[in-house]
C-alpha cells in the first residue's frame, strides 16, 4: 500500500515571497515597467527607464536610489538559480513511496546545487551603502536558513523509512527563515519609501 505523506514544509510560500523585487527594486517595480523591450536598443531603453525613475527622486537621494536599483539588478542576475530550485522543488510538494527516490535525486542534483549558487551569489553582492548592506544581510540569513531546510528535506527523503523528526527540524528552519525574510521585506519597503515623492 502506498502511503501518501503530505510535505509540510512551507518552502513554496517562502520561495514565493523570497524575491520581493526581481525587477530591480520595490520602488522601480511600483513606478515603472522594468522589462526591457525586445529591440536592438534594449540597453538604451533600460538606461532611459532608469534615468526617468531617477529624475522622479529628490536630487540629494539620486545616488542612493541608483544604489538600490543596482542592488535590484544584482538580485535579478542570480534569480535564475533560485527559480530553478523553486520550480524543481515544487514538483515534489507531496512525497509518496512512488516519487521519493525522484525527489531525492531532484534535491541532490538540482534543487540544492541551484539554491547553493543562489546563496553564494547573495553573499557576493556588495550593496552601495551600510544601511542597504545591513538589510541585505537579513536576506542572506533567510536564504541560508532555507538552504539548511532543503538539506534537511533531502535527508528526510533519502531513506524509504521517512523520519518525521527530520521533517520537523526542516520546518523549524523554514519558520526561522520566514521570520527573517519578513524582516528583510519590511526593511526594504521602509528603505525604498524614502525615494518616493
Coordinates of N, CA, C and O in Angstrom, one line a residue:
X1 N 0.8 -1.2 0.0 CA 0.0 0.0 0.0 C 0.9 1.3 0.0 O 1.8 1.3 0.8
X2 N 0.6 2.2 -0.9 CA 1.3 3.4 -1.0 C 0.8 4.4 0.1 O -0.4 4.7 0.1
X3 N 1.7 4.8 0.9 CA 1.3 5.8 1.9 C 1.7 7.2 1.5 O 2.8 7.5 1.2
X4 N 0.7 8.0 1.3 CA 0.9 9.3 0.8 C 1.2 10.2 2.0 O 0.4 10.3 2.9
X5 N 2.3 10.9 2.0 CA 2.7 11.8 3.0 C 2.6 13.2 2.5 O 3.2 13.6 1.5
X6 N 1.9 14.1 3.2 CA 1.9 15.5 2.8 C 3.2 16.2 3.3 O 3.5 16.1 4.5
X7 N 3.8 16.8 2.4 CA 5.0 17.6 2.7 C 4.6 18.9 3.4 O 3.9 19.7 2.8
X8 N 5.0 19.0 4.7 CA 4.5 20.2 5.4 C 5.5 21.3 5.4 O 5.2 22.4 6.0
X9 N 6.6 21.2 4.7 CA 7.5 22.3 4.5 C 6.8 23.5 3.8 O 6.0 23.3 2.9
X10 N 7.0 24.6 4.3 CA 6.4 25.8 3.7 C 7.3 26.5 2.7 O 7.2 27.7 2.5
X11 N 8.1 25.7 2.0 CA 9.1 26.3 1.1 C 8.4 27.1 0.0 O 8.9 28.1 -0.5
X12 N 7.2 26.5 -0.5 CA 6.6 27.2 -1.6 C 6.2 28.6 -1.2 O 6.5 29.6 -2.0
X13 N 5.6 28.8 0.0 CA 5.3 30.2 0.4 C 6.6 31.0 0.6 O 6.6 32.1 0.2
X14 N 7.6 30.4 1.2 CA 8.8 31.1 1.5 C 9.5 31.5 0.2 O 9.9 32.6 0.0
X15 N 9.6 30.5 -0.8 CA 10.2 30.9 -2.0 C 9.4 31.9 -2.8 O 10.0 32.8 -3.4
X16 N 8.1 31.8 -2.8 CA 7.3 32.8 -3.5 C 7.5 34.2 -3.0 O 7.4 35.1 -3.7
X17 N 7.8 34.3 -1.7 CA 8.0 35.6 -1.1 C 9.5 36.0 -1.0 O 9.8 37.1 -0.7
X18 N 10.3 35.1 -1.4 CA 11.8 35.3 -1.1 C 12.4 36.4 -2.0 O 13.4 37.0 -1.7
X19 N 11.8 36.7 -3.1 CA 12.4 37.7 -4.0 C 11.4 38.8 -4.2 O 10.6 38.8 -5.1
X20 N 11.4 39.8 -3.3 CA 10.4 40.8 -3.4 C 10.6 41.7 -4.6 O 9.6 42.4 -5.0
X21 N 11.7 41.7 -5.2 CA 11.8 42.6 -6.4 C 12.9 42.0 -7.4 O 14.0 42.5 -7.4
X22 N 12.5 41.1 -8.2 CA 13.4 40.6 -9.3 C 13.6 41.7 -10.3 O 14.5 41.8 -11.0
X23 N 12.6 42.6 -10.4 CA 12.6 43.6 -11.4 C 13.4 44.9 -11.1 O 13.2 45.9 -11.7
X24 N 14.3 44.9 -10.2 CA 15.2 45.9 -9.8 C 15.0 46.5 -8.4 O 16.0 46.5 -7.7
X25 N 13.8 46.8 -8.1 CA 13.6 47.3 -6.7 C 12.1 47.4 -6.5 O 11.3 47.5 -7.4
X26 N 11.7 47.5 -5.2 CA 10.3 47.8 -4.9 C 9.9 49.1 -5.5 O 8.9 49.2 -6.0
X27 N 10.8 50.1 -5.3 CA 10.5 51.4 -5.9 C 10.3 51.3 -7.4 O 9.3 51.8 -7.9
X28 N 11.2 50.7 -8.1 CA 11.1 50.7 -9.5 C 9.9 49.9 -10.0 O 9.2 50.2 -10.9
X29 N 9.6 48.8 -9.3 CA 8.5 47.9 -9.7 C 7.2 48.6 -9.5 O 6.3 48.4 -10.3
X30 N 7.1 49.5 -8.6 CA 5.8 50.2 -8.3 C 5.6 51.4 -9.2 O 4.5 51.9 -9.3
X31 N 6.7 51.8 -9.8 CA 6.6 53.1 -10.6 C 6.8 52.9 -12.1 O 6.6 53.9 -12.8
X32 N 7.3 51.8 -12.6 CA 7.6 51.7 -14.0 C 7.8 50.2 -14.3 O 8.2 49.4 -13.5
X33 N 7.6 49.9 -15.6 CA 7.9 48.5 -16.0 C 9.4 48.5 -16.3 O 9.9 49.3 -17.0
X34 N 10.1 47.5 -15.7 CA 11.5 47.4 -15.9 C 11.8 46.3 -16.9 O 13.0 45.9 -17.1
X35 N 10.8 45.7 -17.6 CA 11.1 44.7 -18.6 C 11.6 45.4 -19.8 O 10.9 46.2 -20.4
X36 N 12.8 45.0 -20.3 CA 13.3 45.6 -21.4 C 12.6 45.2 -22.7 O 12.3 44.0 -22.8
X37 N 12.3 46.1 -23.6 CA 11.6 45.7 -24.8 C 12.6 44.8 -25.7 O 13.8 45.0 -25.6
X38 N 12.0 44.0 -26.5 CA 12.9 43.1 -27.3 C 13.3 43.8 -28.6 O 12.8 43.5 -29.7
X39 N 14.1 44.8 -28.5 CA 14.6 45.5 -29.6 C 16.1 45.5 -29.6 O 16.7 45.1 -28.6
X40 N 16.7 46.0 -30.7 CA 18.2 46.0 -30.7 C 18.7 47.1 -29.7 O 19.9 47.1 -29.3
X41 N 17.9 48.1 -29.3 CA 18.3 49.2 -28.5 C 17.8 48.9 -27.0 O 17.5 49.9 -26.3
X42 N 17.7 47.7 -26.6 CA 17.1 47.4 -25.3 C 17.9 48.0 -24.2 O 17.3 48.5 -23.3
X43 N 19.3 48.0 -24.3 CA 20.1 48.6 -23.2 C 19.9 50.1 -23.1 O 19.9 50.6 -22.0
X44 N 19.7 50.7 -24.3 CA 19.4 52.2 -24.3 C 18.1 52.4 -23.6 O 17.9 53.4 -22.8
X45 N 17.0 51.6 -23.9 CA 15.7 51.8 -23.4 C 15.7 51.6 -21.8 O 15.1 52.3 -21.1
X46 N 16.5 50.6 -21.4 CA 16.6 50.3 -19.9 C 17.2 51.5 -19.3 O 16.8 52.0 -18.2
X47 N 18.3 52.0 -19.9 CA 19.0 53.2 -19.4 C 18.1 54.4 -19.3 O 18.1 55.1 -18.3
X48 N 17.3 54.6 -20.3 CA 16.3 55.7 -20.3 C 15.3 55.5 -19.2 O 14.9 56.5 -18.5
X49 N 14.8 54.3 -19.0 CA 13.8 54.0 -17.9 C 14.5 54.3 -16.6 O 13.8 54.9 -15.7
X50 N 15.7 53.9 -16.4 CA 16.4 54.2 -15.1 C 16.6 55.7 -14.9 O 16.3 56.2 -13.8
X51 N 16.9 56.4 -16.0 CA 17.0 57.9 -15.9 C 15.7 58.5 -15.5 O 15.6 59.4 -14.7
X52 N 14.6 58.0 -16.1 CA 13.3 58.5 -15.8 C 12.9 58.3 -14.4 O 12.4 59.1 -13.7
X53 N 13.2 57.1 -13.8 CA 13.0 56.8 -12.4 C 13.8 57.7 -11.5 O 13.3 58.2 -10.6
X54 N 15.0 57.9 -11.8 CA 15.9 58.7 -11.0 C 15.5 60.2 -11.1 O 15.7 60.9 -10.1
X55 N 14.9 60.6 -12.2 CA 14.5 62.0 -12.3 C 13.3 62.3 -11.3 O 13.1 63.4 -11.0
X56 N 12.6 61.3 -10.9 CA 11.5 61.4 -10.0 C 11.9 61.5 -8.5 O 11.1 61.7 -7.7
X57 N 13.2 61.2 -8.3 CA 13.8 61.2 -7.0 C 14.4 62.5 -6.6 O 15.0 63.1 -7.5
X58 N 14.3 62.9 -5.4 CA 14.9 64.2 -5.0 C 16.4 64.1 -5.3 O 17.1 63.1 -5.1
X59 N 17.0 65.2 -5.8 CA 18.4 65.2 -6.2 C 19.4 64.7 -5.2 O 20.3 64.0 -5.5
X60 N 19.1 65.0 -3.9 CA 20.0 64.6 -2.9 C 20.0 63.1 -2.7 O 21.0 62.5 -2.1
X61 N 19.0 62.4 -3.1 CA 18.9 60.9 -2.9 C 19.1 60.1 -4.2 O 19.1 58.9 -4.2
X62 N 19.5 60.8 -5.3 CA 19.7 60.1 -6.6 C 20.8 59.0 -6.5 O 20.6 57.9 -7.0
X63 N 21.9 59.3 -5.9 CA 23.0 58.3 -5.9 C 22.6 57.1 -5.0 O 22.8 56.0 -5.4
X64 N 21.9 57.4 -3.9 CA 21.4 56.3 -3.1 C 20.3 55.5 -3.8 O 20.3 54.2 -3.7
X65 N 19.5 56.1 -4.6 CA 18.4 55.4 -5.3 C 19.1 54.6 -6.4 O 18.6 53.5 -6.7
X66 N 20.1 55.1 -7.0 CA 20.8 54.3 -8.1 C 21.5 53.1 -7.4 O 21.5 52.0 -8.0
X67 N 21.9 53.2 -6.2 CA 22.5 52.1 -5.5 C 21.4 51.0 -5.2 O 21.7 49.8 -5.3
X68 N 20.2 51.4 -4.9 CA 19.1 50.5 -4.8 C 18.7 49.8 -6.1 O 18.5 48.6 -6.1
X69 N 18.7 50.5 -7.2 CA 18.5 49.9 -8.5 C 19.6 49.0 -8.8 O 19.3 47.9 -9.4
X70 N 20.8 49.3 -8.6 CA 21.9 48.4 -8.9 C 21.8 47.1 -8.0 O 22.1 46.0 -8.5
X71 N 21.4 47.3 -6.8 CA 21.2 46.1 -5.9 C 20.1 45.2 -6.5 O 20.3 44.0 -6.5
X72 N 19.0 45.8 -6.9 CA 18.0 45.0 -7.6 C 18.5 44.3 -8.8 O 18.1 43.1 -9.0
X73 N 19.3 45.0 -9.6 CA 19.8 44.3 -10.8 C 20.7 43.1 -10.4 O 20.7 42.1 -11.1
X74 N 21.5 43.3 -9.3 CA 22.3 42.2 -8.8 C 21.5 41.0 -8.4 O 21.9 39.8 -8.7
X75 N 20.4 41.2 -7.8 CA 19.5 40.2 -7.4 C 18.9 39.5 -8.6 O 18.8 38.3 -8.7
X76 N 18.5 40.3 -9.6 CA 18.0 39.8 -10.8 C 19.0 38.8 -11.5 O 18.6 37.8 -12.1
X77 N 20.2 39.2 -11.5 CA 21.3 38.4 -12.1 C 21.4 37.0 -11.6 O 21.8 36.1 -12.3
X78 N 21.0 36.8 -10.3 CA 21.2 35.5 -9.7 C 19.8 34.8 -9.6 O 19.7 33.6 -9.1
X79 N 18.8 35.4 -10.0 CA 17.4 34.9 -9.8 C 17.2 33.5 -10.5 O 16.4 32.7 -10.0
X80 N 17.9 33.3 -11.6 CA 17.6 32.0 -12.3 C 18.0 30.8 -11.5 O 17.4 29.8 -11.6
X81 N 19.0 31.0 -10.6 CA 19.3 29.8 -9.7 C 18.2 29.6 -8.7 O 17.8 28.4 -8.5
X82 N 17.7 30.6 -8.2 CA 16.5 30.4 -7.2 C 15.3 29.9 -8.0 O 14.7 28.9 -7.5
X83 N 15.0 30.4 -9.1 CA 13.9 30.0 -9.9 C 14.0 28.5 -10.2 O 13.0 27.7 -10.1
X84 N 15.2 28.0 -10.7 CA 15.3 26.6 -11.0 C 15.1 25.7 -9.8 O 14.5 24.7 -9.8
X85 N 15.7 26.2 -8.6 CA 15.5 25.4 -7.4 C 14.0 25.3 -7.0 O 13.5 24.3 -6.7
X86 N 13.3 26.5 -7.1 CA 11.9 26.5 -6.7 C 11.1 25.7 -7.6 O 10.2 24.9 -7.2
X87 N 11.3 25.9 -8.9 CA 10.4 25.1 -9.9 C 10.6 23.6 -9.7 O 9.6 22.9 -9.7
X88 N 11.8 23.2 -9.5 CA 12.1 21.7 -9.3 C 11.5 21.3 -7.9 O 10.9 20.2 -7.9
X89 N 11.7 22.0 -6.9 CA 11.2 21.7 -5.6 C 9.7 21.5 -5.6 O 9.1 20.6 -5.1
X90 N 9.0 22.5 -6.3 CA 7.5 22.4 -6.4 C 7.0 21.2 -7.1 O 5.8 20.8 -6.9
X91 N 7.8 20.5 -7.8 CA 7.4 19.2 -8.4 C 7.2 18.1 -7.4 O 6.7 17.1 -7.7
X92 N 7.8 18.4 -6.2 CA 7.8 17.3 -5.2 C 7.2 17.8 -3.9 O 7.7 17.6 -2.8
X93 N 6.1 18.5 -4.0 CA 5.4 19.1 -2.8 C 4.8 17.9 -2.0 O 4.6 18.1 -0.8
X94 N 4.4 16.9 -2.6 CA 3.8 15.7 -2.0 C 4.7 14.5 -2.2 O 5.0 14.2 -3.3
X95 N 5.1 13.9 -1.1 CA 6.0 12.7 -1.2 C 5.2 11.5 -1.0 O 4.4 11.3 -0.1
X96 N 5.4 10.5 -1.9 CA 4.8 9.2 -1.9 C 5.9 8.2 -2.0 O 7.1 8.5 -2.4
X97 N 5.6 6.9 -1.8 CA 6.6 5.9 -1.9 C 7.0 5.8 -3.4 O 8.1 5.4 -3.7
X98 N 6.1 6.2 -4.3 CA 6.4 6.2 -5.7 C 7.4 7.3 -6.2 O 8.1 7.1 -7.2
X99 N 7.4 8.4 -5.5 CA 8.2 9.5 -6.0 C 9.3 9.9 -5.1 O 10.1 10.9 -5.3
X100 N 9.5 9.2 -4.0 CA 10.5 9.5 -3.0 C 11.9 9.6 -3.6 O 12.7 10.5 -3.4
X101 N 12.3 8.5 -4.4 CA 13.6 8.5 -5.0 C 13.8 9.6 -6.0 O 14.9 10.2 -6.0
X102 N 12.8 9.9 -6.8 CA 12.9 11.0 -7.7 C 13.1 12.4 -6.9 O 13.8 13.2 -7.4
X103 N 12.4 12.5 -5.8 CA 12.5 13.7 -5.0 C 13.9 13.8 -4.5 O 14.5 14.9 -4.5
X104 N 14.5 12.7 -4.0 CA 15.8 12.7 -3.5 C 16.8 13.1 -4.6 O 17.7 14.0 -4.4
X105 N 16.6 12.6 -5.8 CA 17.5 12.9 -6.9 C 17.4 14.4 -7.3 O 18.4 15.1 -7.5
X106 N 16.2 14.9 -7.3 CA 15.9 16.3 -7.6 C 16.6 17.2 -6.6 O 17.2 18.2 -7.0
X107 N 16.5 16.8 -5.3 CA 17.1 17.6 -4.3 C 18.6 17.6 -4.4 O 19.3 18.6 -4.3
X108 N 19.1 16.4 -4.7 CA 20.6 16.2 -4.8 C 21.2 16.9 -6.0 O 22.3 17.5 -5.9
X109 N 20.6 16.8 -7.1 CA 21.2 17.2 -8.4 C 20.7 18.5 -8.9 O 21.4 19.1 -9.8
X110 N 19.6 19.0 -8.4 CA 19.1 20.3 -9.0 C 18.8 21.3 -7.9 O 19.3 22.4 -7.9
X111 N 17.9 21.0 -7.0 CA 17.4 22.0 -6.0 C 18.5 22.5 -5.1 O 18.8 23.7 -5.1
X112 N 19.2 21.6 -4.5 CA 20.3 22.1 -3.5 C 21.5 22.8 -4.3 O 21.9 23.8 -3.9
X113 N 22.0 22.2 -5.4 CA 23.0 22.9 -6.1 C 22.6 24.3 -6.6 O 23.4 25.2 -6.5
X114 N 21.4 24.4 -7.1 CA 20.9 25.7 -7.7 C 20.8 26.7 -6.5 O 21.2 27.8 -6.7
X115 N 20.2 26.2 -5.4 CA 19.9 27.1 -4.3 C 21.3 27.5 -3.7 O 21.4 28.6 -3.2
X116 N 22.2 26.6 -3.7 CA 23.5 26.9 -3.1 C 24.2 28.0 -3.9 O 24.8 28.9 -3.4
X117 N 24.0 27.9 -5.3 CA 24.6 29.0 -6.1 C 23.9 30.3 -5.9 O 24.5 31.4 -5.9
X118 N 22.6 30.3 -5.6 CA 21.8 31.5 -5.3 C 22.4 32.1 -4.0 O 22.6 33.3 -4.0
X119 N 22.5 31.3 -3.0 CA 23.0 31.8 -1.7 C 24.4 32.4 -1.9 O 24.8 33.5 -1.3
X120 N 25.3 31.7 -2.6 CA 26.6 32.2 -2.9 C 26.6 33.5 -3.6 O 27.4 34.4 -3.3
X121 N 25.7 33.6 -4.6 CA 25.5 34.9 -5.3 C 25.1 36.0 -4.4 O 25.5 37.1 -4.5
X122 N 24.2 35.7 -3.4 CA 23.7 36.7 -2.5 C 24.9 37.2 -1.6 O 25.0 38.4 -1.4
X123 N 25.8 36.3 -1.3 CA 26.9 36.6 -0.4 C 27.9 37.5 -1.2 O 28.7 38.2 -0.6
X124 N 27.9 37.4 -2.5 CA 28.9 38.2 -3.3 C 28.4 39.6 -3.6 O 29.1 40.5 -4.0
X125 N 27.1 39.8 -3.4 CA 26.5 41.2 -3.6 C 27.0 42.1 -2.5 O 26.9 41.8 -1.4
X126 N 27.5 43.2 -3.0 CA 28.0 44.3 -2.0 C 27.2 45.5 -2.3 O 27.4 46.3 -3.2
X127 N 26.2 45.7 -1.4 CA 25.3 46.9 -1.6 C 26.1 48.2 -1.5 O 27.2 48.2 -0.9
X128 N 25.6 49.3 -2.0 CA 26.3 50.6 -2.1 C 26.5 51.3 -0.8 O 27.4 52.1 -0.8
X129 N 25.7 51.0 0.2 CA 25.9 51.7 1.4 C 25.6 50.8 2.6 O 25.1 49.7 2.5
X130 N 26.0 51.3 3.8 CA 25.9 50.5 5.0 C 24.5 50.1 5.4 O 24.2 49.0 5.8
X131 N 23.5 51.0 5.2 CA 22.1 50.8 5.5 C 21.6 49.6 4.6 O 20.9 48.7 5.1
X132 N 21.8 49.7 3.3 CA 21.4 48.6 2.4 C 22.1 47.3 2.7 O 21.5 46.2 2.6
X133 N 23.4 47.4 3.1 CA 24.1 46.2 3.4 C 23.6 45.5 4.6 O 23.5 44.3 4.6
X134 N 23.2 46.3 5.6 CA 22.5 45.7 6.8 C 21.2 45.0 6.4 O 20.9 43.9 6.9
X135 N 20.4 45.6 5.6 CA 19.2 45.0 5.1 C 19.5 43.7 4.3 O 18.8 42.7 4.5
X136 N 20.5 43.8 3.5 CA 20.8 42.6 2.6 C 21.3 41.4 3.5 O 21.0 40.3 3.1
X137 N 21.9 41.7 4.6 CA 22.3 40.6 5.5 C 21.2 39.8 6.0 O 21.3 38.6 6.2
X138 N 20.0 40.4 6.1 CA 18.8 39.7 6.5 C 18.4 38.7 5.5 O 17.9 37.6 5.7
X139 N 18.5 39.1 4.2 CA 18.2 38.2 3.1 C 19.2 37.0 3.1 O 18.8 35.9 2.9
X140 N 20.4 37.3 3.3 CA 21.4 36.2 3.3 C 21.1 35.2 4.4 O 21.1 34.0 4.2
X141 N 20.7 35.8 5.6 CA 20.4 34.9 6.7 C 19.1 34.1 6.4 O 19.1 32.9 6.6
X142 N 18.1 34.7 5.8 CA 16.9 34.0 5.4 C 17.2 32.9 4.4 O 16.7 31.7 4.5
X143 N 18.0 33.2 3.4 CA 18.3 32.2 2.3 C 19.1 31.1 2.9 O 19.0 29.9 2.5
X144 N 20.0 31.4 3.8 CA 20.9 30.4 4.4 C 20.0 29.4 5.2 O 20.2 28.2 5.2
X145 N 19.0 29.9 5.9 CA 18.1 29.1 6.7 C 17.3 28.2 5.7 O 17.0 27.0 6.0
X146 N 16.9 28.7 4.6 CA 16.2 28.0 3.6 C 17.0 26.8 3.1 O 16.6 25.7 2.9
X147 N 18.3 27.1 2.8 CA 19.2 26.1 2.3 C 19.4 25.0 3.3 O 19.4 23.8 3.0
X148 N 19.5 25.4 4.6 CA 19.6 24.4 5.6 C 18.3 23.5 5.7 O 18.4 22.3 5.8
X149 N 17.2 24.1 5.5 CA 15.9 23.4 5.4 C 15.9 22.4 4.2 O 15.4 21.3 4.4
X150 N 16.4 22.9 3.1 CA 16.4 22.0 1.9 C 17.3 20.8 2.2 O 17.0 19.7 1.8
X151 N 18.5 21.0 2.8 CA 19.3 19.9 3.1 C 18.7 18.9 4.1 O 18.8 17.7 4.0
X152 N 17.9 19.4 5.0 CA 17.2 18.5 5.9 C 16.1 17.8 5.2 O 15.9 16.6 5.5
X153 N 15.4 18.4 4.3 CA 14.4 17.8 3.5 C 15.1 16.7 2.6 O 14.5 15.6 2.5
X154 N 16.2 16.9 2.1 CA 16.9 15.9 1.3 C 17.2 14.7 2.2 O 17.0 13.5 1.8
X155 N 17.6 15.0 3.4 CA 17.9 13.9 4.4 C 16.6 13.1 4.7 O 16.6 11.9 4.7
X156 N 15.5 13.9 4.8 CA 14.2 13.3 5.0 C 13.8 12.3 3.9 O 13.3 11.2 4.2
X157 N 14.0 12.6 2.6 CA 13.6 11.8 1.5 C 14.7 10.8 1.1 O 14.5 10.0 0.2
X158 N 15.8 10.8 1.8 CA 16.9 9.9 1.5 C 16.7 8.4 1.8 O 17.4 7.6 1.3
X159 N 15.8 8.2 2.6 CA 15.5 6.8 3.0 C 14.0 6.5 2.9 O 13.2 7.3 3.1
X160 N 13.7 5.2 2.6 CA 12.3 4.8 2.5 C 11.6 4.9 3.8 O 10.4 4.9 3.9
X161 N 12.4 4.8 4.9 CA 11.9 5.0 6.3 C 11.9 6.5 6.6 O 12.9 7.0 7.1
X162 N 10.8 7.2 6.3 CA 10.8 8.6 6.5 C 10.8 9.0 8.0 O 10.0 8.5 8.7
X163 N 11.7 9.9 8.3 CA 11.9 10.3 9.7 C 11.2 11.6 9.9 O 11.7 12.7 9.5
X164 N 10.1 11.6 10.6 CA 9.3 12.8 10.8 C 10.0 13.8 11.6 O 9.8 15.0 11.5
X165 N 10.9 13.4 12.5 CA 11.6 14.4 13.3 C 12.6 15.2 12.4 O 12.8 16.4 12.7
X166 N 13.1 14.7 11.4 CA 13.9 15.4 10.4 C 13.1 16.5 9.7 O 13.5 17.6 9.5
X167 N 11.9 16.0 9.3 CA 10.9 17.0 8.7 C 10.6 18.1 9.6 O 10.5 19.3 9.2
X168 N 10.4 17.8 10.9 CA 10.1 18.8 11.9 C 11.2 19.8 12.0 O 11.0 21.0 12.1
X169 N 12.5 19.3 12.0 CA 13.6 20.2 12.0 C 13.7 21.1 10.8 O 14.0 22.3 10.9
X170 N 13.3 20.6 9.7 CA 13.3 21.4 8.4 C 12.2 22.5 8.6 O 12.5 23.6 8.2
X171 N 11.1 22.1 9.1 CA 10.0 23.1 9.3 C 10.4 24.2 10.3 O 10.0 25.4 10.1
X172 N 11.2 23.9 11.3 CA 11.7 24.9 12.2 C 12.6 25.9 11.5 O 12.6 27.1 11.7
X173 N 13.4 25.3 10.6 CA 14.3 26.2 9.8 C 13.5 27.1 8.9 O 13.9 28.3 8.8
X174 N 12.5 26.5 8.3 CA 11.6 27.3 7.5 C 11.0 28.5 8.2 O 10.9 29.6 7.8
X175 N 10.5 28.2 9.4 CA 9.8 29.2 10.2 C 10.8 30.3 10.6 O 10.5 31.5 10.4
X176 N 12.0 29.9 11.0 CA 13.1 30.9 11.3 C 13.4 31.7 10.0 O 13.6 33.0 10.1
X177 N 13.5 31.1 8.9 CA 13.8 31.8 7.6 C 12.7 32.7 7.2 O 13.0 33.8 6.7
X178 N 11.5 32.3 7.4 CA 10.3 33.1 7.1 C 10.3 34.4 8.0 O 10.0 35.5 7.5
X179 N 10.6 34.2 9.2 CA 10.7 35.4 10.1 C 11.8 36.4 9.6 O 11.5 37.6 9.6
X180 N 12.9 35.9 9.3 CA 14.0 36.7 8.8 C 13.6 37.4 7.5 O 13.9 38.5 7.2
X181 N 13.0 36.6 6.6 CA 12.5 37.1 5.3 C 11.5 38.2 5.5 O 11.6 39.3 4.8
X182 N 10.6 38.1 6.4 CA 9.6 39.1 6.6 C 10.3 40.4 7.2 O 9.9 41.5 6.8
X183 N 11.3 40.2 8.0 CA 12.0 41.4 8.5 C 12.8 42.0 7.3 O 12.8 43.3 7.3
X184 N 13.3 41.3 6.4 CA 14.0 41.8 5.3 C 13.0 42.6 4.4 O 13.3 43.7 4.0
X185 N 11.9 42.0 4.1 CA 10.9 42.7 3.2 C 10.5 44.0 3.8 O 10.3 45.0 3.2
X186 N 10.2 44.0 5.1 CA 9.8 45.2 5.8 C 10.9 46.3 5.8 O 10.6 47.5 5.5
X187 N 12.1 45.9 5.9 CA 13.2 46.8 5.9 C 13.4 47.4 4.5 O 13.7 48.6 4.3
X188 N 13.2 46.5 3.5 CA 13.3 47.0 2.1 C 12.2 48.0 1.8 O 12.5 49.1 1.2
X189 N 11.0 47.7 2.2 CA 9.9 48.6 2.0 C 10.1 50.0 2.7 O 9.9 51.0 2.1
X190 N 10.6 49.9 3.9 CA 10.9 51.2 4.6 C 12.0 52.0 3.9 O 11.9 53.2 3.8
X191 N 13.0 51.2 3.5 CA 14.2 51.9 2.9 C 13.8 52.5 1.6 O 14.1 53.7 1.3
X192 N 13.0 51.8 0.8 CA 12.7 52.3 -0.6 C 11.6 53.4 -0.5 O 11.5 54.2 -1.4
X193 N 10.9 53.5 0.6 CA 9.8 54.5 0.7 C 10.4 55.9 0.7 O 9.8 56.9 0.3
X194 N 11.7 56.1 1.1 CA 12.2 57.4 1.2 C 12.5 58.0 -0.2 O 12.8 59.2 -0.4
X195 N 12.5 57.1 -1.2 CA 12.7 57.6 -2.6 C 11.5 58.0 -3.3 O 11.5 58.5 -4.4
X196 N 10.3 57.7 -2.7 CA 9.0 58.1 -3.3 C 8.7 59.5 -2.9 O 9.0 60.0 -1.8
X197 N 8.1 60.3 -3.9 CA 7.8 61.7 -3.6 C 6.3 61.8 -3.5 O 5.5 61.1 -3.9

